[in-house]
Structure formats: structure tokens, C-alpha cells
XYZ file of C-alpha atoms in Angstrom:
222
model
C -0.051 -0.033 0.018
C 1.382 3.073 -0.555
C 0.915 5.200 2.519
C 0.642 9.486 3.151
C 4.192 10.854 2.879
C 3.948 12.007 6.544
C 2.663 10.883 9.885
C -0.107 12.718 12.499
C 1.652 12.733 15.691
C -0.686 12.462 18.681
C 0.383 11.717 22.903
C -1.737 9.390 25.110
C -2.057 12.391 27.641
C -2.226 15.915 27.467
C 1.344 17.288 28.290
C 3.293 14.250 26.526
C 5.484 15.543 24.179
C 3.949 16.210 21.164
C 5.490 19.636 19.775
C 9.443 18.114 20.893
C 8.761 14.354 19.219
C 6.987 16.652 15.928
C 9.955 18.982 16.247
C 12.455 15.617 15.934
C 10.181 14.359 12.696
C 10.765 17.078 11.319
C 14.181 17.776 11.771
C 14.947 14.106 11.254
C 12.534 14.013 8.169
C 13.004 17.408 6.533
C 9.511 17.894 6.675
C 6.836 20.466 6.611
C 4.882 21.083 10.274
C 1.416 21.673 10.653
C -0.697 21.799 13.395
C -4.763 21.553 12.478
C -6.324 23.103 15.704
C -4.004 25.002 18.514
C -4.638 25.954 21.772
C -4.209 27.366 24.606
C -2.521 30.607 23.388
C -3.779 33.166 25.615
C -0.711 31.170 28.137
C 2.253 30.492 25.678
C 2.913 30.448 22.435
C 1.527 29.099 19.639
C 3.726 25.215 19.108
C 4.113 26.049 15.349
C 6.568 28.757 16.695
C 8.283 26.187 18.961
C 8.786 23.648 16.181
C 9.923 26.248 13.405
C 12.850 27.193 16.169
C 13.549 23.791 17.308
C 13.786 21.946 14.377
C 15.278 25.318 12.190
C 12.867 25.158 9.926
C 11.663 28.605 7.560
C 9.146 30.319 7.339
C 7.286 28.472 3.850
C 7.736 24.684 5.242
C 5.204 25.753 8.052
C 1.673 25.412 7.596
C -1.044 27.749 9.858
C -4.164 26.194 11.826
C -7.036 25.682 11.213
C -8.390 26.793 13.978
C -6.364 28.966 16.652
C -8.071 29.285 20.618
C -6.889 30.921 23.279
C -7.757 29.062 26.483
C -5.743 25.666 27.398
C -8.683 23.585 27.203
C -9.682 20.345 23.997
C -10.619 22.330 21.417
C -14.424 21.354 21.816
C -13.810 22.954 25.183
C -11.983 26.056 24.394
C -14.536 26.727 21.537
C -17.746 26.783 23.371
C -16.081 29.225 25.750
C -14.552 31.312 23.386
C -18.238 31.833 21.742
C -16.364 30.415 18.123
C -16.796 27.891 15.946
C -15.329 24.920 14.887
C -15.269 22.154 12.675
C -13.443 19.089 12.242
C -14.548 18.735 9.092
C -14.012 21.107 7.608
C -9.845 20.487 8.400
C -7.929 20.074 4.899
C -4.230 19.508 4.819
C -2.001 21.699 3.744
C -0.718 20.332 -0.369
C 3.208 19.406 -0.081
C 5.693 18.721 -1.507
C 7.841 17.470 1.275
C 6.817 15.332 3.626
C 4.234 16.266 6.560
C 4.034 16.572 10.182
C 0.860 17.020 11.541
C 0.458 17.675 15.605
C -2.736 17.094 17.275
C -3.579 18.649 20.432
C -4.772 16.481 23.073
C -4.886 12.834 23.071
C -6.508 10.703 20.785
C -10.290 10.811 22.579
C -9.690 15.049 22.907
C -13.240 16.623 21.507
C -12.570 18.831 18.383
C -16.760 20.574 17.777
C -19.949 18.561 18.976
C -19.178 15.105 17.686
C -16.036 15.103 16.072
C -12.485 13.749 17.817
C -8.864 13.836 17.445
C -9.388 10.506 16.705
C -11.837 11.235 14.177
C -9.365 13.623 12.497
C -6.913 11.235 12.156
C -9.115 8.788 10.874
C -10.090 10.907 7.799
C -6.685 12.435 7.154
C -5.160 8.417 6.478
C -2.177 9.220 7.810
C 0.114 6.645 9.977
C 0.637 7.439 13.596
C 3.335 8.622 16.364
C 2.645 8.022 19.448
C 3.963 10.048 22.248
C 3.851 8.122 25.115
C 5.819 9.052 28.719
C 8.569 6.399 29.690
C 7.818 5.821 33.239
C 5.236 4.236 35.739
C 1.646 3.658 34.114
C 2.994 4.410 30.186
C 2.377 0.534 29.429
C -1.200 0.491 30.423
C -1.649 4.290 28.381
C -0.090 3.122 25.662
C -1.599 -0.107 25.026
C -4.709 0.986 25.535
C -4.699 4.321 23.159
C -2.063 1.610 20.660
C -6.115 -0.168 20.917
C -7.919 2.522 19.846
C -5.989 3.502 16.973
C -5.751 -0.555 15.293
C -9.495 -0.589 16.231
C -10.847 2.228 13.797
C -7.661 1.012 11.157
C -5.687 3.451 11.927
C -1.974 2.516 10.766
C 0.471 3.098 13.669
C 4.448 4.118 12.595
C 5.387 3.455 16.198
C 5.769 4.878 19.803
C 8.267 7.376 21.000
C 8.752 7.277 24.520
C 9.947 10.625 26.804
C 11.110 10.655 30.019
C 13.970 7.936 31.912
C 14.568 5.714 29.340
C 13.300 2.355 30.814
C 14.231 -0.831 29.423
C 11.032 -3.099 31.119
C 8.642 -0.587 29.337
C 9.739 -0.007 26.397
C 9.999 -4.155 26.020
C 6.591 -4.716 26.899
C 5.230 -1.743 24.715
C 6.333 -3.118 21.719
C 5.902 -7.018 22.647
C 2.389 -6.269 23.520
C 1.350 -3.978 21.410
C 3.159 -5.394 18.546
C 4.595 -1.857 17.642
C 8.305 0.334 17.442
C 9.839 2.655 19.686
C 11.141 5.341 17.386
C 13.296 7.073 19.693
C 13.729 7.272 23.551
C 13.655 10.421 24.429
C 15.689 10.909 28.118
C 15.306 13.648 30.139
C 17.403 16.978 28.330
C 19.430 19.524 30.474
C 18.242 22.491 27.904
C 15.563 21.589 24.739
C 17.028 23.787 21.634
C 18.181 22.914 18.378
C 20.698 21.720 18.893
C 19.150 18.677 21.649
C 16.733 18.432 18.432
C 19.776 18.472 16.166
C 21.679 15.759 18.160
C 18.245 13.480 18.550
C 17.206 13.695 14.785
C 20.230 11.811 13.914
C 18.682 8.722 15.443
C 15.698 8.402 13.952
C 15.041 5.952 10.703
C 14.338 7.233 7.247
C 10.373 8.045 6.787
C 10.170 5.747 3.208
C 11.890 2.847 5.927
C 9.031 3.114 8.683
C 6.555 3.437 6.246
C 7.683 0.176 4.325
C 7.614 -1.418 7.531
C 4.061 -0.520 7.571
C 3.930 -3.187 5.380
C 6.546 -5.821 5.799
C 8.339 -4.488 2.417
C 11.715 -3.165 2.308
C 11.811 0.882 1.795
C 12.622 1.851 -1.341
C 16.395 3.103 -2.338
C 16.500 6.782 -2.568
């Protein structure tokens, strides 16, 4: 099967490190970045600016969100609070020549509008998922539940990225029982900056190799 040239980065929870994972993947795969729905801009800069700095992306490699909301809540809750209408079915990915990294908001079951959740948007876009997860206590249960939810919807999972103190046992459990590859482990970083992202990006497998692994086929040359 020919998969879309890119991935959707989602997480097992909110504040799980999706933005850092997105920056690392964008740097590793020389990709564009797009966050369809951005919330929480009243309290901190949007993730697009953060990824641009961390992954050293020029403006032409960044794509503006379809919706920007002030409150640090789910898109549905923020839109309700701000008397704004969000329609998940209106969200269309930008046309790109480069691979595209799409970053979700919150977790799989965060509501976007009155009838759609983040997992519905992922399914509609048809992109493989990279799942951001913690490395510590509780991550096995949270990660396996998220993987099960994705697979019940027929959404392919490219792999998991774990953040936090490395745990060989948790990594093995996720790979064994989740039937998935852990693409990377991000240890606690003294500084989260472009240099750190450069170093972590060097250890990420090529996108073509990862996509080919979904079908158990060898990656095409080039």
C-alpha cells in the first residue's frame, strides 16, 4: 500500500511531549509542520513557533492552523468558552512537496467539535500515527489502550516515541504487547533547544524505511 508522505503525531495524554517529538521528526525527515488546531495561546506561544525554532524550519515549511483558540482546553471546550464554532470536517491538510508532520491537540479522545474527536480527524486524514508516550509508571497501560483504540479504527501506527528516564522494561512491554516499534527514547534534557533536537534527529530511522515497515516491505532506494 502507498502511505501518505508524512505522519500524524498524537499522544497518550496532554502534555506528553508531542511538540518536541514533532520537531525531532521534522528535523530528521526534512519535513513541513502543521498543527490543525491550536489551543492555549493565551498562556504560551503556539506550537508552530516552537517547532520552527527547535527544528530550524524556514517560514515556507510551516503551515498555519485551521483554528486558533485562547484557552488551554480541548478544542471543543475552548471553542464553547470563546463562542467560536469549530468544524472538524472542514480541516484539510496543506498541499506539500516535502513530508508533512501533523501534530494533534491533546489525546485521541479530546473532542474537537460537538460530534468529532481527535481520533476522528486522524482517521479522516488517513495518515499513519506516531504515538508520543511517557517512559515511566503507568505508560504501559496508557500506551496499549491508545494503540488498541487506533487499531480498532484501522489507523496504522508507525511507532511510539517515549519521553523521560529510559525504561528498558517499559519499552520491551510496549513493543511486545503493543506489536509496535519504539522509534526513539527521549531522555530528560538539560536544555530543550535546536542543538538537542539535531542530536536526537540523527537517531531517527528514515521515513521511507518506517513507512515500508508498515507493509513488511523493504524501503525503496533513494
